PDB file of C-alpha atoms in Angstrom:
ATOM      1  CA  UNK A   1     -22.098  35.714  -7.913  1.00  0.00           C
ATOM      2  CA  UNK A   2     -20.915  39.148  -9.600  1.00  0.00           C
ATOM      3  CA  UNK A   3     -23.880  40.644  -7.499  1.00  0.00           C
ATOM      4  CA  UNK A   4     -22.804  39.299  -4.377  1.00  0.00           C
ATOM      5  CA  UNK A   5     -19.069  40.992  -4.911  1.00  0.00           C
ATOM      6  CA  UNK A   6     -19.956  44.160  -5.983  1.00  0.00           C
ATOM      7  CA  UNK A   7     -22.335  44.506  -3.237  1.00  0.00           C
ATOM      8  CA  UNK A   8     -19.489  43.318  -0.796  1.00  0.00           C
ATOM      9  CA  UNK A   9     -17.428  45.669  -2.318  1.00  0.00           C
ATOM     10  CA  UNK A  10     -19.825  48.831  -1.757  1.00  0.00           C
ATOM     11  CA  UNK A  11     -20.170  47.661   1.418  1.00  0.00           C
ATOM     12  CA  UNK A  12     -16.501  47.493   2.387  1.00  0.00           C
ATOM     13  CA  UNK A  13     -16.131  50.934   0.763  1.00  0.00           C
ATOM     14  CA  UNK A  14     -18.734  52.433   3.050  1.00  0.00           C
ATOM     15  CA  UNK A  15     -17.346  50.835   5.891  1.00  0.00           C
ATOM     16  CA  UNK A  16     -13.927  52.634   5.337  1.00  0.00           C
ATOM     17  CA  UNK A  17     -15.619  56.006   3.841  1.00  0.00           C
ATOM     18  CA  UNK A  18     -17.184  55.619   7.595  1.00  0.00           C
ATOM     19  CA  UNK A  19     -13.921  55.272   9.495  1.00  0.00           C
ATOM     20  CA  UNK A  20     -12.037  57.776   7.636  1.00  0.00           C
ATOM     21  CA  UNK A  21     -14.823  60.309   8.445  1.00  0.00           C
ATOM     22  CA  UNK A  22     -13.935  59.157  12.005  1.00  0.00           C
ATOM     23  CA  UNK A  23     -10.407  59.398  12.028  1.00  0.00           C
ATOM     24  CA  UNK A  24      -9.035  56.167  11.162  1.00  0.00           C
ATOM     25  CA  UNK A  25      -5.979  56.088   8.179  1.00  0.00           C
ATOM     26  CA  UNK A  26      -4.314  53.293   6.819  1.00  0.00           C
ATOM     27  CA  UNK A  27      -0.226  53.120   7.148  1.00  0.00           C
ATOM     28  CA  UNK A  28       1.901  51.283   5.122  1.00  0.00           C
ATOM     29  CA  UNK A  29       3.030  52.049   1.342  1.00  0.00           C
ATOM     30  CA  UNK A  30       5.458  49.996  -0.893  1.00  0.00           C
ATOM     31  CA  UNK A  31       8.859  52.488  -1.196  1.00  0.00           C
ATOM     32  CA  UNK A  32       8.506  54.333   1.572  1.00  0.00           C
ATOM     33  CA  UNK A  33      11.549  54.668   4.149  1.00  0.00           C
ATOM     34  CA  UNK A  34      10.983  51.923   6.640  1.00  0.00           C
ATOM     35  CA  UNK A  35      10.000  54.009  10.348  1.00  0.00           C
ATOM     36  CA  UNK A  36       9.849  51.539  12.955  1.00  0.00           C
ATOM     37  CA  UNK A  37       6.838  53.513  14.933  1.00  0.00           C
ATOM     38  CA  UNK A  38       4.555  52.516  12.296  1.00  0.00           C
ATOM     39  CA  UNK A  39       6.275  49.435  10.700  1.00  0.00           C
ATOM     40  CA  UNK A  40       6.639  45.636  11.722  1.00  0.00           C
ATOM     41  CA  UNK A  41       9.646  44.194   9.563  1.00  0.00           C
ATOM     42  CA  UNK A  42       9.120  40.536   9.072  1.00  0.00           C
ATOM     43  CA  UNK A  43      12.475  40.313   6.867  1.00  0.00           C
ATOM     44  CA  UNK A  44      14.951  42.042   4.890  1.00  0.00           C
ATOM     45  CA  UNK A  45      15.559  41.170   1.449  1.00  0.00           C
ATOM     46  CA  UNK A  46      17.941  42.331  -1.829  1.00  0.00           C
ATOM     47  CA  UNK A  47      15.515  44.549  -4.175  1.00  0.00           C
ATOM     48  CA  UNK A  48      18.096  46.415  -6.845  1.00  0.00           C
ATOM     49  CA  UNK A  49      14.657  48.113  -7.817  1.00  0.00           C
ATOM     50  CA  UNK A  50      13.979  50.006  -4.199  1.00  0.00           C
ATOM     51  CA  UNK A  51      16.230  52.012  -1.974  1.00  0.00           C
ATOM     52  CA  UNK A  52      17.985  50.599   1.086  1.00  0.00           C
ATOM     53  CA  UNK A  53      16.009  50.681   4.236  1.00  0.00           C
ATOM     54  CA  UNK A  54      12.646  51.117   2.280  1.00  0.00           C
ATOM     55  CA  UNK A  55       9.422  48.733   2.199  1.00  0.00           C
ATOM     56  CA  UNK A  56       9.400  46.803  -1.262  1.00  0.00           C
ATOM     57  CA  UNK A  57       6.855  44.383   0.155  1.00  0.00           C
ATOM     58  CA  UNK A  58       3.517  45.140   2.024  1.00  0.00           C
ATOM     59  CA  UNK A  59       2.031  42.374   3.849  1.00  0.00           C
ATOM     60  CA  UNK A  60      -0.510  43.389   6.012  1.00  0.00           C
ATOM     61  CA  UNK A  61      -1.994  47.355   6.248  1.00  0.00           C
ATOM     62  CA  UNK A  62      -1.490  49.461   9.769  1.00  0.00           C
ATOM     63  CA  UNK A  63      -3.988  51.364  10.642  1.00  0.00           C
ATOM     64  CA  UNK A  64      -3.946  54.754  13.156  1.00  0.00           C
ATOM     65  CA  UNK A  65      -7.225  56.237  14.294  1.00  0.00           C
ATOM     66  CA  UNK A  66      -6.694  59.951  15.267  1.00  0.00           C
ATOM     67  CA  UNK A  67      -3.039  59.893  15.548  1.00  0.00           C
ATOM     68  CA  UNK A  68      -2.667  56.720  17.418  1.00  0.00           C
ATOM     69  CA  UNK A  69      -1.390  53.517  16.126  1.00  0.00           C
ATOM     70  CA  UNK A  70      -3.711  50.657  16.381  1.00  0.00           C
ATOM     71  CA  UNK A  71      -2.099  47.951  14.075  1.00  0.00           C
ATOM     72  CA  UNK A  72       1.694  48.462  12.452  1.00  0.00           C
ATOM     73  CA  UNK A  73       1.899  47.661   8.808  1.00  0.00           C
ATOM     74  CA  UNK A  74       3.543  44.224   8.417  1.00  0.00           C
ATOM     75  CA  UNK A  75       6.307  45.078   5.485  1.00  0.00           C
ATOM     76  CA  UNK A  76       9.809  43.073   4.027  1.00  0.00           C
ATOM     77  CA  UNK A  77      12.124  46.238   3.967  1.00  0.00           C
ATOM     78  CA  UNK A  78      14.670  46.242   1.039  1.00  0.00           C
ATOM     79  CA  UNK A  79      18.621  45.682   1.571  1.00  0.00           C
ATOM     80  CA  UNK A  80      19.203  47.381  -1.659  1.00  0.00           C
TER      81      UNK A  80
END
């Protein structure tokens, strides 16, 4: 079983080495300023621990490939 995993997980970092080489980035970091042209808010809640109008939950990763935005990362933005 610990075979199978770690040969899933070479394989999924290949794939992405790949895409990178390619273009594609992923979007979408906890604390950093929400920007709705790469952002999908799903809810806001009260986080005393990050900034107002930041991401303090990531739900899903965005992805761009060569500039362009494919998928928006699905984040919960803080209130403060």
């Amino acid at each position: 079983c610990a075979d199978l995993i770690s040969g899933l997980e070479l394989a999924q970092k290949s794939l992405l080495k790949t895409l990178a080489r390619h273009g594609l980035t992923a979007v979408g970091e906890v604390g950093e300023p929400f920007n709705p042209e790469i952002h999908e808010a799903l809810t806001q809640e009260p986080n005393p621990n990050i900034a107002a109008g930041h991401v303090s939950q990531l739900f899903q990763k965005g992805y761009c490939l060569k500039g362009r935005l494919l998928r928006p990362a699905k984040v919960i933005v803080s209130a403060g």
